[in-house]
PDB file of C-alpha atoms and ligand atoms in Angstrom:
ATOM      1  CA  MET Z   1     -20.835 -21.300   8.367  1.00 92.00           C
ATOM      2  CA  LYS Z   2     -19.126 -20.635   4.962  1.00 97.00           C
ATOM      3  CA  GLN Z   3     -16.600 -17.859   5.594  1.00 98.00           C
ATOM      4  CA  ALA Z   4     -14.573 -15.891   2.997  1.00 98.00           C
ATOM      5  CA  LEU Z   5     -11.916 -13.176   3.170  1.00 98.00           C
ATOM      6  CA  LEU Z   6     -11.841 -10.922   0.155  1.00 98.00           C
ATOM      7  CA  MET Z   7      -8.500  -9.292  -0.266  1.00 98.00           C
ATOM      8  CA  VAL Z   8      -8.826  -6.043  -2.424  1.00 98.00           C
ATOM      9  CA  SER Z   9      -5.907  -4.485  -4.125  1.00 98.00           C
ATOM     10  CA  PHE Z  10      -5.524  -1.569  -6.459  1.00 97.00           C
ATOM     11  CA  GLY Z  11      -3.776  -4.188  -8.734  1.00 97.00           C
ATOM     12  CA  THR Z  12      -0.714  -4.258 -10.919  1.00 96.00           C
ATOM     13  CA  SER Z  13       0.132  -5.482 -14.314  1.00 95.00           C
ATOM     14  CA  TYR Z  14       3.723  -6.411 -13.274  1.00 95.00           C
ATOM     15  CA  PRO Z  15       3.464 -10.298 -12.581  1.00 95.00           C
ATOM     16  CA  GLU Z  16       6.727 -10.353 -10.417  1.00 97.00           C
ATOM     17  CA  THR Z  17       5.654  -7.740  -8.062  1.00 97.00           C
ATOM     18  CA  LEU Z  18       2.049  -9.119  -7.970  1.00 97.00           C
ATOM     19  CA  GLU Z  19       3.641 -12.456  -6.854  1.00 98.00           C
ATOM     20  CA  LYS Z  20       5.967 -10.948  -4.276  1.00 98.00           C
ATOM     21  CA  ASN Z  21       3.395  -8.661  -2.602  1.00 98.00           C
ATOM     22  CA  ILE Z  22      -0.242  -9.150  -3.340  1.00 98.00           C
ATOM     23  CA  ALA Z  23      -0.109 -12.915  -3.676  1.00 98.00           C
ATOM     24  CA  ALA Z  24       2.333 -13.180  -0.701  1.00 98.00           C
ATOM     25  CA  LEU Z  25      -0.161 -11.260   1.488  1.00 98.00           C
ATOM     26  CA  GLU Z  26      -3.029 -13.474   0.232  1.00 98.00           C
ATOM     27  CA  ARG Z  27      -1.034 -16.728   0.931  1.00 98.00           C
ATOM     28  CA  GLU Z  28      -0.225 -15.428   4.514  1.00 98.00           C
ATOM     29  CA  ALA Z  29      -3.852 -14.607   5.174  1.00 98.00           C
ATOM     30  CA  ALA Z  30      -4.870 -18.026   3.967  1.00 98.00           C
ATOM     31  CA  ALA Z  31      -2.387 -19.580   6.472  1.00 98.00           C
ATOM     32  CA  ALA Z  32      -3.440 -17.127   9.234  1.00 98.00           C
ATOM     33  CA  PHE Z  33      -7.099 -17.750   8.894  1.00 98.00           C
ATOM     34  CA  PRO Z  34      -7.852 -21.367   8.542  1.00 96.00           C
ATOM     35  CA  GLY Z  35     -11.564 -21.932   7.734  1.00 95.00           C
ATOM     36  CA  TRP Z  36     -11.635 -18.809   5.591  1.00 98.00           C
ATOM     37  CA  THR Z  37     -11.559 -18.943   1.856  1.00 98.00           C
ATOM     38  CA  VAL Z  38      -9.280 -16.154   0.642  1.00 98.00           C
ATOM     39  CA  ARG Z  39     -10.278 -14.486  -2.658  1.00 98.00           C
ATOM     40  CA  ARG Z  40      -8.881 -11.595  -4.773  1.00 98.00           C
ATOM     41  CA  ALA Z  41     -10.301  -8.494  -6.216  1.00 98.00           C
ATOM     42  CA  PHE Z  42      -8.715  -5.420  -7.747  1.00 98.00           C
ATOM     43  CA  THR Z  43     -10.245  -1.937  -7.600  1.00 96.00           C
ATOM     44  CA  SER Z  44      -8.414  -0.327 -10.654  1.00 96.00           C
ATOM     45  CA  GLY Z  45     -10.504  -0.534 -13.845  1.00 96.00           C
ATOM     46  CA  MET Z  46      -7.414   0.591 -15.748  1.00 96.00           C
ATOM     47  CA  ILE Z  47      -5.365  -2.474 -14.506  1.00 97.00           C
ATOM     48  CA  LEU Z  48      -8.282  -4.902 -14.926  1.00 98.00           C
ATOM     49  CA  ARG Z  49      -8.894  -3.817 -18.546  1.00 98.00           C
ATOM     50  CA  LYS Z  50      -5.135  -4.050 -19.253  1.00 97.00           C
ATOM     51  CA  LEU Z  51      -4.859  -7.533 -17.860  1.00 97.00           C
ATOM     52  CA  ALA Z  52      -7.988  -8.734 -19.650  1.00 97.00           C
ATOM     53  CA  ARG Z  53      -6.379  -7.359 -22.935  1.00 98.00           C
ATOM     54  CA  ARG Z  54      -3.046  -8.857 -22.305  1.00 97.00           C
ATOM     55  CA  ASP Z  55      -3.804 -12.147 -20.617  1.00 96.00           C
ATOM     56  CA  GLY Z  56      -7.331 -12.892 -21.794  1.00 97.00           C
ATOM     57  CA  THR Z  57      -8.328 -13.078 -18.145  1.00 95.00           C
ATOM     58  CA  ALA Z  58      -8.364 -10.808 -15.083  1.00 97.00           C
ATOM     59  CA  PRO Z  59      -9.202 -10.910 -11.433  1.00 98.00           C
ATOM     60  CA  ASP Z  60     -12.721  -9.884 -10.368  1.00 98.00           C
ATOM     61  CA  ASP Z  61     -13.562  -6.352  -9.390  1.00 98.00           C
ATOM     62  CA  VAL Z  62     -15.310  -5.937  -6.131  1.00 98.00           C
ATOM     63  CA  PRO Z  63     -18.845  -6.366  -7.182  1.00 98.00           C
ATOM     64  CA  ALA Z  64     -18.003  -9.487  -9.288  1.00 98.00           C
ATOM     65  CA  ALA Z  65     -16.139 -11.045  -6.400  1.00 98.00           C
ATOM     66  CA  LEU Z  66     -18.991 -10.413  -3.849  1.00 98.00           C
ATOM     67  CA  THR Z  67     -21.682 -11.578  -6.288  1.00 98.00           C
ATOM     68  CA  ARG Z  68     -19.644 -14.851  -6.788  1.00 98.00           C
ATOM     69  CA  LEU Z  69     -19.331 -15.384  -3.078  1.00 98.00           C
ATOM     70  CA  ALA Z  70     -23.071 -14.724  -2.420  1.00 98.00           C
ATOM     71  CA  GLU Z  71     -23.918 -17.091  -5.310  1.00 98.00           C
ATOM     72  CA  GLU Z  72     -21.633 -19.687  -3.788  1.00 98.00           C
ATOM     73  CA  GLY Z  73     -23.467 -19.483  -0.463  1.00 98.00           C
ATOM     74  CA  TYR Z  74     -20.884 -17.698   1.597  1.00 98.00           C
ATOM     75  CA  GLU Z  75     -22.477 -16.405   4.831  1.00 98.00           C
ATOM     76  CA  ALA Z  76     -19.655 -14.465   6.527  1.00 98.00           C
ATOM     77  CA  VAL Z  77     -17.476 -12.213   4.275  1.00 98.00           C
ATOM     78  CA  ALA Z  78     -14.710  -9.870   5.427  1.00 98.00           C
ATOM     79  CA  VAL Z  79     -13.338  -7.505   2.936  1.00 98.00           C
ATOM     80  CA  GLN Z  80      -9.787  -6.362   3.591  1.00 98.00           C
ATOM     81  CA  PRO Z  81      -8.205  -3.691   1.367  1.00 98.00           C
ATOM     82  CA  THR Z  82      -4.529  -3.684   0.752  1.00 98.00           C
ATOM     83  CA  HIS Z  83      -4.652   0.021   0.118  1.00 98.00           C
ATOM     84  CA  ILE Z  84      -2.462   2.427   1.919  1.00 98.00           C
ATOM     85  CA  LEU Z  85      -4.759   5.412   2.444  1.00 98.00           C
ATOM     86  CA  ASN Z  86      -8.475   5.961   3.226  1.00 98.00           C
ATOM     87  CA  GLY Z  87      -8.418   7.523  -0.176  1.00 97.00           C
ATOM     88  CA  ASP Z  88     -10.423   7.378  -3.529  1.00 96.00           C
ATOM     89  CA  GLU Z  89      -9.751   3.627  -4.168  1.00 96.00           C
ATOM     90  CA  TYR Z  90     -11.033   2.835  -0.593  1.00 97.00           C
ATOM     91  CA  ASP Z  91     -14.047   4.967  -0.919  1.00 98.00           C
ATOM     92  CA  LYS Z  92     -14.813   3.225  -4.180  1.00 97.00           C
ATOM     93  CA  LEU Z  93     -14.422  -0.085  -2.472  1.00 98.00           C
ATOM     94  CA  CYS Z  94     -16.736   0.772   0.393  1.00 98.00           C
ATOM     95  CA  ALA Z  95     -19.339   2.174  -2.022  1.00 98.00           C
ATOM     96  CA  GLN Z  96     -19.212  -1.003  -4.126  1.00 98.00           C
ATOM     97  CA  ALA Z  97     -19.304  -3.297  -1.127  1.00 98.00           C
ATOM     98  CA  ALA Z  98     -22.141  -1.595   0.774  1.00 97.00           C
ATOM     99  CA  PRO Z  99     -25.050  -2.877  -1.360  1.00 98.00           C
ATOM    100  CA  PHE Z 100     -23.797  -6.477  -0.837  1.00 98.00           C
ATOM    101  CA  ALA Z 101     -24.077  -6.353   3.045  1.00 97.00           C
ATOM    102  CA  PRO Z 102     -27.671  -7.657   3.096  1.00 97.00           C
ATOM    103  CA  ARG Z 103     -26.535 -10.731   1.069  1.00 97.00           C
ATOM    104  CA  PHE Z 104     -24.494 -12.140   3.829  1.00 98.00           C
ATOM    105  CA  ALA Z 105     -25.400 -12.948   7.446  1.00 97.00           C
ATOM    106  CA  ARG Z 106     -22.139 -11.363   8.475  1.00 97.00           C
ATOM    107  CA  PHE Z 107     -20.213  -8.747   6.550  1.00 98.00           C
ATOM    108  CA  ALA Z 108     -17.529  -6.253   7.384  1.00 97.00           C
ATOM    109  CA  VAL Z 109     -14.931  -4.156   5.641  1.00 98.00           C
ATOM    110  CA  GLY Z 110     -11.394  -3.660   7.135  1.00 98.00           C
ATOM    111  CA  ALA Z 111      -9.350  -0.553   7.253  1.00 98.00           C
ATOM    112  CA  PRO Z 112      -6.472   0.456   4.975  1.00 98.00           C
ATOM    113  CA  LEU Z 113      -2.838   0.489   6.322  1.00 98.00           C
ATOM    114  CA  LEU Z 114      -2.881   4.124   7.606  1.00 98.00           C
ATOM    115  CA  THR Z 115      -6.054   4.646   9.351  1.00 98.00           C
ATOM    116  CA  THR Z 116      -5.665   5.094  13.364  1.00 98.00           C
ATOM    117  CA  LEU Z 117      -2.858   6.651  15.128  1.00 98.00           C
ATOM    118  CA  GLU Z 118      -1.900   3.156  16.206  1.00 98.00           C
ATOM    119  CA  ASP Z 119      -1.618   2.253  12.569  1.00 98.00           C
ATOM    120  CA  TYR Z 120       0.821   5.092  11.994  1.00 98.00           C
ATOM    121  CA  ARG Z 121       2.886   3.803  14.930  1.00 98.00           C
ATOM    122  CA  ALA Z 122       2.719   0.173  13.786  1.00 98.00           C
ATOM    123  CA  THR Z 123       3.654   1.259  10.200  1.00 98.00           C
ATOM    124  CA  ALA Z 124       6.699   3.324  11.605  1.00 98.00           C
ATOM    125  CA  ASP Z 125       7.854   0.577  13.772  1.00 98.00           C
ATOM    126  CA  ALA Z 126       7.525  -1.925  10.834  1.00 98.00           C
ATOM    127  CA  LEU Z 127       9.602   0.334   8.513  1.00 98.00           C
ATOM    128  CA  MET Z 128      12.165   0.848  11.318  1.00 98.00           C
ATOM    129  CA  ALA Z 129      12.300  -2.941  11.919  1.00 98.00           C
ATOM    130  CA  SER Z 130      12.524  -3.805   8.128  1.00 98.00           C
ATOM    131  CA  LEU Z 131      15.001  -1.317   6.828  1.00 98.00           C
ATOM    132  CA  PRO Z 132      18.537  -0.196   7.937  1.00 97.00           C
ATOM    133  CA  ALA Z 133      18.333   3.137   9.712  1.00 97.00           C
ATOM    134  CA  PRO Z 134      19.583   6.029   7.643  1.00 95.00           C
ATOM    135  CA  ALA Z 135      23.287   6.363   8.240  1.00 93.00           C
ATOM    136  CA  GLU Z 136      25.286   9.602   8.637  1.00 92.00           C
ATOM    137  CA  GLY Z 137      25.206  11.504   5.377  1.00 95.00           C
ATOM    138  CA  GLU Z 138      22.313   9.371   3.939  1.00 96.00           C
ATOM    139  CA  ALA Z 139      18.574   9.984   3.541  1.00 97.00           C
ATOM    140  CA  LEU Z 140      15.816   7.524   2.957  1.00 98.00           C
ATOM    141  CA  VAL Z 141      13.247   8.913   0.594  1.00 98.00           C
ATOM    142  CA  PHE Z 142       9.904   7.105   0.199  1.00 98.00           C
ATOM    143  CA  MET Z 143       7.891   7.547  -2.979  1.00 98.00           C
ATOM    144  CA  GLY Z 144       4.144   7.537  -1.947  1.00 98.00           C
ATOM    145  CA  HIS Z 145       1.416   7.662  -4.514  1.00 98.00           C
ATOM    146  CA  GLY Z 146      -0.323  10.798  -3.426  1.00 98.00           C
ATOM    147  CA  THR Z 147      -3.760  11.808  -4.111  1.00 97.00           C
ATOM    148  CA  GLY Z 148      -6.096  14.847  -4.471  1.00 97.00           C
ATOM    149  CA  HIS Z 149      -8.339  13.137  -1.706  1.00 97.00           C
ATOM    150  CA  ALA Z 150      -8.458  14.627   1.790  1.00 97.00           C
ATOM    151  CA  ALA Z 151      -6.362  11.448   2.973  1.00 98.00           C
ATOM    152  CA  ASN Z 152      -3.268  12.762   1.444  1.00 98.00           C
ATOM    153  CA  PRO Z 153      -1.612  14.256   4.554  1.00 98.00           C
ATOM    154  CA  ALA Z 154      -1.129  10.705   5.817  1.00 98.00           C
ATOM    155  CA  TYR Z 155       2.386  10.930   4.156  1.00 98.00           C
ATOM    156  CA  CYS Z 156       3.426  14.002   6.238  1.00 98.00           C
ATOM    157  CA  GLN Z 157       1.944  12.503   9.457  1.00 98.00           C
ATOM    158  CA  LEU Z 158       4.006   9.409   8.944  1.00 98.00           C
ATOM    159  CA  GLU Z 159       7.173  11.385   8.134  1.00 98.00           C
ATOM    160  CA  TYR Z 160       6.670  13.532  11.215  1.00 98.00           C
ATOM    161  CA  LEU Z 161       6.244  10.362  13.403  1.00 98.00           C
ATOM    162  CA  LEU Z 162       9.373   8.915  11.933  1.00 98.00           C
ATOM    163  CA  HIS Z 163      11.363  11.927  12.755  1.00 97.00           C
ATOM    164  CA  ASP Z 164       9.859  11.877  16.305  1.00 98.00           C
ATOM    165  CA  LEU Z 165      11.021   8.279  16.642  1.00 98.00           C
ATOM    166  CA  GLY Z 166      14.592   9.343  15.642  1.00 97.00           C
ATOM    167  CA  TRP Z 167      14.697   8.718  11.911  1.00 97.00           C
ATOM    168  CA  LYS Z 168      15.427  12.252  10.945  1.00 95.00           C
ATOM    169  CA  GLY Z 169      16.887  11.180   7.730  1.00 96.00           C
ATOM    170  CA  ALA Z 170      13.427   9.758   6.351  1.00 97.00           C
ATOM    171  CA  PHE Z 171      11.536  11.882   3.937  1.00 98.00           C
ATOM    172  CA  PHE Z 172       8.311  11.317   1.925  1.00 98.00           C
ATOM    173  CA  GLY Z 173       7.430  12.542  -1.506  1.00 98.00           C
ATOM    174  CA  THR Z 174       4.517  11.643  -3.726  1.00 98.00           C
ATOM    175  CA  VAL Z 175       3.803  11.213  -7.279  1.00 98.00           C
ATOM    176  CA  GLU Z 176       0.452  12.832  -7.533  1.00 97.00           C
ATOM    177  CA  GLY Z 177       0.024  14.691  -4.244  1.00 97.00           C
ATOM    178  CA  TYR Z 178       1.951  16.713  -1.592  1.00 98.00           C
ATOM    179  CA  PRO Z 179       4.914  16.831  -0.972  1.00 98.00           C
ATOM    180  CA  THR Z 180       6.407  16.449  -4.324  1.00 98.00           C
ATOM    181  CA  LEU Z 181       9.942  15.692  -5.142  1.00 98.00           C
ATOM    182  CA  ASP Z 182      10.672  19.435  -5.213  1.00 98.00           C
ATOM    183  CA  GLU Z 183       9.914  19.764  -1.516  1.00 98.00           C
ATOM    184  CA  VAL Z 184      11.900  16.558  -0.795  1.00 97.00           C
ATOM    185  CA  LEU Z 185      14.928  18.240  -2.694  1.00 97.00           C
ATOM    186  CA  ARG Z 186      14.611  21.239  -0.573  1.00 96.00           C
ATOM    187  CA  ARG Z 187      14.354  19.389   2.779  1.00 95.00           C
ATOM    188  CA  LEU Z 188      17.358  17.371   1.891  1.00 95.00           C
ATOM    189  CA  GLN Z 189      19.305  20.699   1.545  1.00 93.00           C
ATOM    190  CA  GLU Z 190      17.772  22.269   4.650  1.00 91.00           C
ATOM    191  CA  ARG Z 191      17.704  19.428   7.238  1.00 77.00           C
ATOM    192  CA  ARG Z 192      21.048  17.830   7.199  1.00 72.00           C
ATOM    193  CA  PRO Z 193      24.150  17.330   5.321  1.00 88.00           C
ATOM    194  CA  VAL Z 194      23.043  14.451   2.862  1.00 95.00           C
ATOM    195  CA  GLU Z 195      25.360  12.905   0.192  1.00 96.00           C
ATOM    196  CA  ARG Z 196      23.485   9.524  -0.450  1.00 97.00           C
ATOM    197  CA  VAL Z 197      19.902   8.839  -1.012  1.00 98.00           C
ATOM    198  CA  THR Z 198      18.136   5.449  -0.869  1.00 98.00           C
ATOM    199  CA  LEU Z 199      14.704   5.472  -2.729  1.00 98.00           C
ATOM    200  CA  HIS Z 200      11.971   3.140  -1.580  1.00 98.00           C
ATOM    201  CA  PRO Z 201       8.449   2.972  -2.992  1.00 98.00           C
ATOM    202  CA  PHE Z 202       5.907   3.620  -0.325  1.00 98.00           C
ATOM    203  CA  MET Z 203       3.253   1.491  -2.055  1.00 98.00           C
ATOM    204  CA  LEU Z 204       2.040  -2.134  -1.706  1.00 98.00           C
ATOM    205  CA  VAL Z 205       3.804  -3.106  -4.943  1.00 98.00           C
ATOM    206  CA  ALA Z 206       6.943  -2.033  -6.768  1.00 97.00           C
ATOM    207  CA  GLY Z 207       5.134  -1.613 -10.196  1.00 95.00           C
ATOM    208  CA  ASP Z 208       5.003   1.094 -12.823  1.00 94.00           C
ATOM    209  CA  HIS Z 209       5.624   4.091 -10.448  1.00 97.00           C
ATOM    210  CA  ALA Z 210       8.496   2.455  -8.799  1.00 97.00           C
ATOM    211  CA  SER Z 211      10.126   1.122 -11.958  1.00 97.00           C
ATOM    212  CA  ASN Z 212       9.595   4.322 -13.991  1.00 97.00           C
ATOM    213  CA  ASP Z 213       8.791   7.344 -11.985  1.00 98.00           C
ATOM    214  CA  MET Z 214      11.193   6.404  -9.120  1.00 98.00           C
ATOM    215  CA  ALA Z 215      14.049   4.187 -10.532  1.00 98.00           C
ATOM    216  CA  GLY Z 216      13.887   4.826 -14.403  1.00 98.00           C
ATOM    217  CA  GLU Z 217      16.556   6.147 -16.533  1.00 97.00           C
ATOM    218  CA  GLU Z 218      14.520   9.107 -17.986  1.00 97.00           C
ATOM    219  CA  PRO Z 219      15.729  12.458 -16.951  1.00 97.00           C
ATOM    220  CA  ASP Z 220      12.636  13.239 -14.863  1.00 97.00           C
ATOM    221  CA  SER Z 221      12.693  10.133 -12.788  1.00 98.00           C
ATOM    222  CA  TRP Z 222      13.365  10.777  -9.061  1.00 98.00           C
ATOM    223  CA  LYS Z 223      16.605   8.927  -9.421  1.00 98.00           C
ATOM    224  CA  SER Z 224      17.854  10.947 -12.229  1.00 98.00           C
ATOM    225  CA  ARG Z 225      16.716  14.271 -10.672  1.00 98.00           C
ATOM    226  CA  LEU Z 226      18.382  13.369  -7.339  1.00 98.00           C
ATOM    227  CA  GLU Z 227      21.644  12.389  -9.210  1.00 98.00           C
ATOM    228  CA  GLY Z 228      21.361  15.613 -11.148  1.00 97.00           C
ATOM    229  CA  ALA Z 229      21.252  17.480  -7.781  1.00 96.00           C
ATOM    230  CA  GLY Z 230      24.534  15.819  -6.724  1.00 95.00           C
ATOM    231  CA  TYR Z 231      23.393  12.814  -4.658  1.00 97.00           C
ATOM    232  CA  SER Z 232      24.601   9.328  -5.072  1.00 97.00           C
ATOM    233  CA  VAL Z 233      21.367   7.266  -5.347  1.00 98.00           C
ATOM    234  CA  SER Z 234      20.366   3.689  -4.891  1.00 98.00           C
ATOM    235  CA  CYS Z 235      16.885   2.312  -5.407  1.00 98.00           C
ATOM    236  CA  VAL Z 236      15.196  -0.369  -3.570  1.00 98.00           C
ATOM    237  CA  LEU Z 237      12.596  -1.937  -5.860  1.00 98.00           C
ATOM    238  CA  LYS Z 238      10.532  -3.622  -3.211  1.00 98.00           C
ATOM    239  CA  GLY Z 239       6.773  -3.010  -2.422  1.00 98.00           C
ATOM    240  CA  LEU Z 240       5.674  -2.795   1.192  1.00 98.00           C
ATOM    241  CA  GLY Z 241       4.024  -6.275   0.735  1.00 98.00           C
ATOM    242  CA  GLU Z 242       7.508  -7.821   0.734  1.00 98.00           C
ATOM    243  CA  TYR Z 243       8.061  -6.890   4.319  1.00 98.00           C
ATOM    244  CA  PRO Z 244       6.575  -9.347   6.728  1.00 98.00           C
ATOM    245  CA  ALA Z 245       6.249  -6.694   9.414  1.00 98.00           C
ATOM    246  CA  LEU Z 246       4.012  -4.641   6.996  1.00 98.00           C
ATOM    247  CA  ARG Z 247       2.083  -7.666   5.916  1.00 98.00           C
ATOM    248  CA  ALA Z 248       1.376  -8.278   9.649  1.00 98.00           C
ATOM    249  CA  ILE Z 249      -0.432  -4.862   9.894  1.00 98.00           C
ATOM    250  CA  PHE Z 250      -2.843  -5.705   6.992  1.00 98.00           C
ATOM    251  CA  LEU Z 251      -3.545  -9.103   8.596  1.00 98.00           C
ATOM    252  CA  ALA Z 252      -4.225  -7.430  11.902  1.00 98.00           C
ATOM    253  CA  HIS Z 253      -6.710  -5.161  10.130  1.00 98.00           C
ATOM    254  CA  ALA Z 254      -8.343  -8.250   8.501  1.00 98.00           C
ATOM    255  CA  ARG Z 255      -8.583  -9.898  11.904  1.00 98.00           C
ATOM    256  CA  ALA Z 256     -10.196  -6.857  13.446  1.00 98.00           C
ATOM    257  CA  ALA Z 257     -12.779  -6.828  10.556  1.00 97.00           C
ATOM    258  CA  MET Z 258     -13.585 -10.488  11.205  1.00 96.00           C
ATOM    259  CA  GLU Z 259     -13.857  -9.900  14.977  1.00 96.00           C
ATOM    260  CA  THR Z 260     -16.486  -6.940  14.402  1.00 94.00           C
ATOM    261  CA  MET Z 261     -18.605  -9.345  12.482  1.00 91.00           C
ATOM    262  CA  PHE Z 262     -18.830 -11.801  15.441  1.00 86.00           C
ATOM    263  CA  THR Z 263     -19.261  -9.423  18.243  1.00 78.00           C
ATOM    264  CA  ASP Z 264     -23.022  -8.614  18.395  1.00 60.00           C
TER     265      ASP Z 264
HETATM  266 CO1   CO W   1      -0.810   5.977 -10.242  1.00 64.28          CO
END
């Protein structure tokens, strides 16, 4: 049986972070699942158009990737998102993938990073294993993307869990959802005496949001605003895909999707 794993990312136009995060995850999947062809698709039309304009070529979107696999005679196809939330991009992926199910003998779509409670525990454990614990006087602030979708509270649940596990110096903010940096600034004042802040993107890649909104030199970047509030700030420009423990969760989700295809 011809088998393929389609790894679906939002996408990025930053080649270096593409390589270190998305490509690293795809390479690891290819090594973990011998006998499965690993393919790439992006869900962001904005990124795909930008890449096509700039490079003259771009990865497939989901319908194009699945059409290609069907035409090449693949019979078992697992689709694994590298998305963080069960949000808009994942809904779009599911809606685009559903019509293709009848074209394959076996077909399954895996879950984003933060789906079940076990996923939150695994993600918290992976962060705690991958990063130094916040020291006395230090806070770790994670920049999530955030969304108007009902999945947005995922960031608060993960922060709450990290606090329960002992990382009371870890805080989440978002670019486009709740909490914003305003709430993070207030919590830094309320919760503990903090002098130093380490900023991390809580996104698969360290692309435009991490480079500009988080770590940029403009006065409204998180770095500038935290410095303006008196904190000494350092930025870690690494996507979640650069941490083996986080990649392992995505691969576990891919494996679970493959297993559902073969248990009936
Ligand atoms: Co964005």
